[in-house]
mmCIF file of C-alpha atoms in Angstrom:
data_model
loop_
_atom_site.group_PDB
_atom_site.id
_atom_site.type_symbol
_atom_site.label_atom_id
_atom_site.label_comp_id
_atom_site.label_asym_id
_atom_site.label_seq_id
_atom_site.Cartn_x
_atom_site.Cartn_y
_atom_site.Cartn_z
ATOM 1 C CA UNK H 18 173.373 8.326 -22.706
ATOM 2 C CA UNK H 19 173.835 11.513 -20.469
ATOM 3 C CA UNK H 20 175.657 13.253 -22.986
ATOM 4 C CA UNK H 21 172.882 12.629 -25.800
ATOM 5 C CA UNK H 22 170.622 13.947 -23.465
ATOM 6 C CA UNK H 23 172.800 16.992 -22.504
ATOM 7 C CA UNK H 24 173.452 17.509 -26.558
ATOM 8 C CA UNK H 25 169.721 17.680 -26.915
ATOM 9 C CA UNK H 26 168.949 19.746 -24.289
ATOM 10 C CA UNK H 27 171.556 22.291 -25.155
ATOM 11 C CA UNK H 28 170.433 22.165 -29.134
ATOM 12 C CA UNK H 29 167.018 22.970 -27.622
ATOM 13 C CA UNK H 30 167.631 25.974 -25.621
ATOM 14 C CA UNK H 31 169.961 27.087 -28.394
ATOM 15 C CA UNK H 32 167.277 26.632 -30.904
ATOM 16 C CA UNK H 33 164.709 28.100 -28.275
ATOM 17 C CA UNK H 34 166.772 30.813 -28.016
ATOM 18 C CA UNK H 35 167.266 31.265 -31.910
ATOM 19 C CA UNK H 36 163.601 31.232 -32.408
ATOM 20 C CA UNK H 37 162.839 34.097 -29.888
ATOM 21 C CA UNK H 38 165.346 36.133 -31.070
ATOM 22 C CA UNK H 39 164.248 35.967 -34.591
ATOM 23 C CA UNK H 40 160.538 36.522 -33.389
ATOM 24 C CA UNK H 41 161.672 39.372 -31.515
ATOM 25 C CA UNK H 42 163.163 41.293 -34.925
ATOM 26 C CA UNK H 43 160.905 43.810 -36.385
ATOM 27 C CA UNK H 44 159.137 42.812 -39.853
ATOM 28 C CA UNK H 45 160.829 44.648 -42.278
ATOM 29 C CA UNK H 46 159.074 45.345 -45.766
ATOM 30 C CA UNK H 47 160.294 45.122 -49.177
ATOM 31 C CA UNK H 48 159.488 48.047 -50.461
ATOM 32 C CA UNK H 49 161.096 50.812 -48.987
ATOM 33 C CA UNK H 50 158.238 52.829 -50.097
ATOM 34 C CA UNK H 51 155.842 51.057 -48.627
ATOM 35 C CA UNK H 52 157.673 51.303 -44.819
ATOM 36 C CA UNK H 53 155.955 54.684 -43.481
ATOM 37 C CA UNK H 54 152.526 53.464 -45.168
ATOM 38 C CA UNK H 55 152.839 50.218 -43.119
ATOM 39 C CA UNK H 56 153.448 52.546 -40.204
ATOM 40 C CA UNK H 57 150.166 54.483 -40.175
ATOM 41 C CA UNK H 58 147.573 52.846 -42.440
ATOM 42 C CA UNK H 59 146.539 49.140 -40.997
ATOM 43 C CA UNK H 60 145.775 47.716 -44.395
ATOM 44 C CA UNK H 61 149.363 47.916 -45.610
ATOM 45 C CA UNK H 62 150.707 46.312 -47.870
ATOM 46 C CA UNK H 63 147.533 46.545 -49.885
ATOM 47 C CA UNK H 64 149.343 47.436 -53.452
ATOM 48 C CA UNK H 65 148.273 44.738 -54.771
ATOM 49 C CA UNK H 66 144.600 42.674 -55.518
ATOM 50 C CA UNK H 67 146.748 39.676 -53.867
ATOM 51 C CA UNK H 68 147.381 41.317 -50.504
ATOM 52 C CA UNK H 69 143.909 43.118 -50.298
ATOM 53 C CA UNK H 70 142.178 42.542 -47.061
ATOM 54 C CA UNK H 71 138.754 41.710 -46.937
ATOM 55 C CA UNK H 72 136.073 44.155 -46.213
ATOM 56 C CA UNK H 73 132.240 43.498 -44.795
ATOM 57 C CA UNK H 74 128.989 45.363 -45.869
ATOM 58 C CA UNK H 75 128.261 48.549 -44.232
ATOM 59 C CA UNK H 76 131.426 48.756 -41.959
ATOM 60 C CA UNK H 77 134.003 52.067 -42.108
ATOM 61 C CA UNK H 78 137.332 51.627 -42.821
ATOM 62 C CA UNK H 79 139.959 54.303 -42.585
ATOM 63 C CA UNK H 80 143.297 54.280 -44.450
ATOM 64 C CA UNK H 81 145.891 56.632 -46.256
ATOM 65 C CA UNK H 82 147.453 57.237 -49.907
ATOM 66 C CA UNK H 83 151.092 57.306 -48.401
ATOM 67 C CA UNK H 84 152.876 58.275 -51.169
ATOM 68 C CA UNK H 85 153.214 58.610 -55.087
ATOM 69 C CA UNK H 86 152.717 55.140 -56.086
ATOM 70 C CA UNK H 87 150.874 53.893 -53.407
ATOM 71 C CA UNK H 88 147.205 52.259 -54.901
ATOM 72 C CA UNK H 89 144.890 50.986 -52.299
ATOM 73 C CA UNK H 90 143.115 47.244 -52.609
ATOM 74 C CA UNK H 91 140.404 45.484 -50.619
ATOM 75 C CA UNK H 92 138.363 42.533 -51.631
ATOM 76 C CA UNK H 93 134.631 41.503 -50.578
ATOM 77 C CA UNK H 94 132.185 39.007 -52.396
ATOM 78 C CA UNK H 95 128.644 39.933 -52.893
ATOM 79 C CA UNK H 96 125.870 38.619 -54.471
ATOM 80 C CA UNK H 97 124.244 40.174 -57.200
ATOM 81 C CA UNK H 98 122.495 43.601 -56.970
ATOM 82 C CA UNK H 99 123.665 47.238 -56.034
ATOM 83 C CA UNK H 100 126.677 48.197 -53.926
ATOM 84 C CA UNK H 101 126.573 51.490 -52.168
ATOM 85 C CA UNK H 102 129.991 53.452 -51.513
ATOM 86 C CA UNK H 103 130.863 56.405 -50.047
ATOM 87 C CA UNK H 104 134.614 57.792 -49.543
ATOM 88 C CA UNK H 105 135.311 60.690 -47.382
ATOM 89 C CA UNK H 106 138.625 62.322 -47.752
ATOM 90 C CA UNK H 107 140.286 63.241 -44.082
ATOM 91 C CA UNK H 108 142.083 66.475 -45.475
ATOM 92 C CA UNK H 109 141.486 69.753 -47.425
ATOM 93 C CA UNK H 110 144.532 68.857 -50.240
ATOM 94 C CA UNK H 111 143.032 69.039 -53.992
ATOM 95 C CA UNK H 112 144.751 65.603 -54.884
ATOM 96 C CA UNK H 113 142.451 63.491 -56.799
ATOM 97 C CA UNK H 114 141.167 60.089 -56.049
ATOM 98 C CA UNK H 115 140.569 57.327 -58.535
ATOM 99 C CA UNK H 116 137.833 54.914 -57.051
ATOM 100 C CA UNK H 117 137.206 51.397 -59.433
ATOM 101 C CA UNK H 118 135.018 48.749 -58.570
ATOM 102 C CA UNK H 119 136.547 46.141 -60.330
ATOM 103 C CA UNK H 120 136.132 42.126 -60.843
ATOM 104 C CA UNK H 121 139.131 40.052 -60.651
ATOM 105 C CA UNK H 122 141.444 40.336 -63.792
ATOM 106 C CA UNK H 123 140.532 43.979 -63.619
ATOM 107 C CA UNK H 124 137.026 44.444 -65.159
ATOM 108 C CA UNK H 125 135.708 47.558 -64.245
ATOM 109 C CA UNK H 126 132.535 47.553 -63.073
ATOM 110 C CA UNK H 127 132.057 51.478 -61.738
ATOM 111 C CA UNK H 128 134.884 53.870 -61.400
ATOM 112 C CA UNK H 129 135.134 57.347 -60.349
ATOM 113 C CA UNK H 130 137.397 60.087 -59.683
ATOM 114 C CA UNK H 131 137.747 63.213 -56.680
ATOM 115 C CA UNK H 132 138.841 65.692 -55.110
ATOM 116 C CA UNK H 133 136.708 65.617 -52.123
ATOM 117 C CA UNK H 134 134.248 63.654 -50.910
ATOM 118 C CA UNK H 135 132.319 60.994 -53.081
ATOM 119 C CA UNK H 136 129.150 58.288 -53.070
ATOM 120 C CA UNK H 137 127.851 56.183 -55.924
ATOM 121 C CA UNK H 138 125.578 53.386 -56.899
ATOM 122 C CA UNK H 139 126.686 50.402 -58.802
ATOM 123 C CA UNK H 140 125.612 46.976 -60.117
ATOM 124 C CA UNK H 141 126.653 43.822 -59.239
ATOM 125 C CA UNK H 142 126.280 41.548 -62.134
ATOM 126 C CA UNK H 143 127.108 38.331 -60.438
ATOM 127 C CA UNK H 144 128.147 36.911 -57.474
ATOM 128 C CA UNK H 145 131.488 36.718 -56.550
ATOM 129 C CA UNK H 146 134.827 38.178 -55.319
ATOM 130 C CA UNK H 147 135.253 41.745 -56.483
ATOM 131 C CA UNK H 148 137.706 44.702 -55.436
ATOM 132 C CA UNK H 149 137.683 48.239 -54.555
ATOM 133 C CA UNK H 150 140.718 49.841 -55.955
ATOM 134 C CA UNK H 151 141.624 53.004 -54.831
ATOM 135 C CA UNK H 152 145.096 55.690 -56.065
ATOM 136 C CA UNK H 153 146.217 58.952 -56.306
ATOM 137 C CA UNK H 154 144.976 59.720 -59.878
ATOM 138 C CA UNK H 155 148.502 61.329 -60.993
ATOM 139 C CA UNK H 156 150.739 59.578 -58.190
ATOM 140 C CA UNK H 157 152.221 57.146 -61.057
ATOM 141 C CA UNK H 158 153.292 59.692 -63.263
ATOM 142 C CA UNK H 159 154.118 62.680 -61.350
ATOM 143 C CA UNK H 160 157.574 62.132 -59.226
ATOM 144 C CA UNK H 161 156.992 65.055 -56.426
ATOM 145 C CA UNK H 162 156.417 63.416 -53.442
ATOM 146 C CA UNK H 163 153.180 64.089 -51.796
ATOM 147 C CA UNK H 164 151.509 64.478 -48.450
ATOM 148 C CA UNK H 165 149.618 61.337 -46.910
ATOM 149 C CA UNK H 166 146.001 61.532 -48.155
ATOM 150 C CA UNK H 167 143.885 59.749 -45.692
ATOM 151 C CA UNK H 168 140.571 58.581 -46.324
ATOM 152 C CA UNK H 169 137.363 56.468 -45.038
ATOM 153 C CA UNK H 170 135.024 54.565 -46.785
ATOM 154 C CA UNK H 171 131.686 52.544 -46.440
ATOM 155 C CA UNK H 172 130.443 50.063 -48.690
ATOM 156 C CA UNK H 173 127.048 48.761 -48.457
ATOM 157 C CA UNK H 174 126.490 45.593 -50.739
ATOM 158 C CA UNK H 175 124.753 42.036 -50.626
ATOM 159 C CA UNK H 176 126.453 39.463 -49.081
#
């Protein structure tokens, strides 16, 4: 009986000791491209509609276009009526910005483009869960690498 005991006890400190050093090793990403985004923009990985963080009315949030193919996602639900959005860009670069309100599926429901700084109106048809998408206008198809292009925005809308 002492040596089941002694068995479990060592398995258990092994395993203890397993765990923490697992939990201890960094969180690596995927996508290479994605590792100095992750690094200075809070929201990454945000490539993607399905790993979009959620965003509240009239609150600023502050991220960065990291690199060529880097597209920017964050989800809110509203109710019907107008959303309010305004996007300031953090540097003087003349890279443009594509801005799309979209439903899910990708249904636009504004969109936009600049070079600076930006603020629109647009209608919200229905209630539900929509996304603001936001990308380097010619990242995708222009293979120079670019400079970070940070950004905030605001969105004001009915929740």
């Amino acid at each position: 009986m002492k040596k089941v005991v002694a068995s479990l006890l060592t398995l258990t400190v092994a395993l203890s000791l397993s765990a923490s050093a697992f939990a201890a090793e960094p969180v690596k990403n995927v996508k290479s491209s994605s590792k100095a985004a992750a690094m200075s923009d809070a929201y990454e990985p945000n490539d993607d509609p399905d790993f979009a963080p959620y965003i509240n009315s009239n609150v600023s949030y502050t991220a960065q276009i990291s690199h060529n193919r880097d597209a920017d996602y964050y989800n809110f639900y509203a109710k019907p009526g107008e959303i309010k959005f305004a996007l300031s860009k953090l540097s003087s670069d003349s890279k443009q910005l594509d801005i799309i309100i979209q439903k899910p599926g990708g249904q636009k429901v504004k969109g936009t483009y600049t070079k600076g700084n930006t603020s629109f109106t647009a209608h919200i048809p229905e209630e539900g869960q929509y996304y603001i998408f936001i990308v380097h206008s010619d990242g995708f198809f222009d293979p120079t690498p670019i400079s970070a292009i940070p950004y905030t925005f605001k969105a004001i809308f009915n929740q």
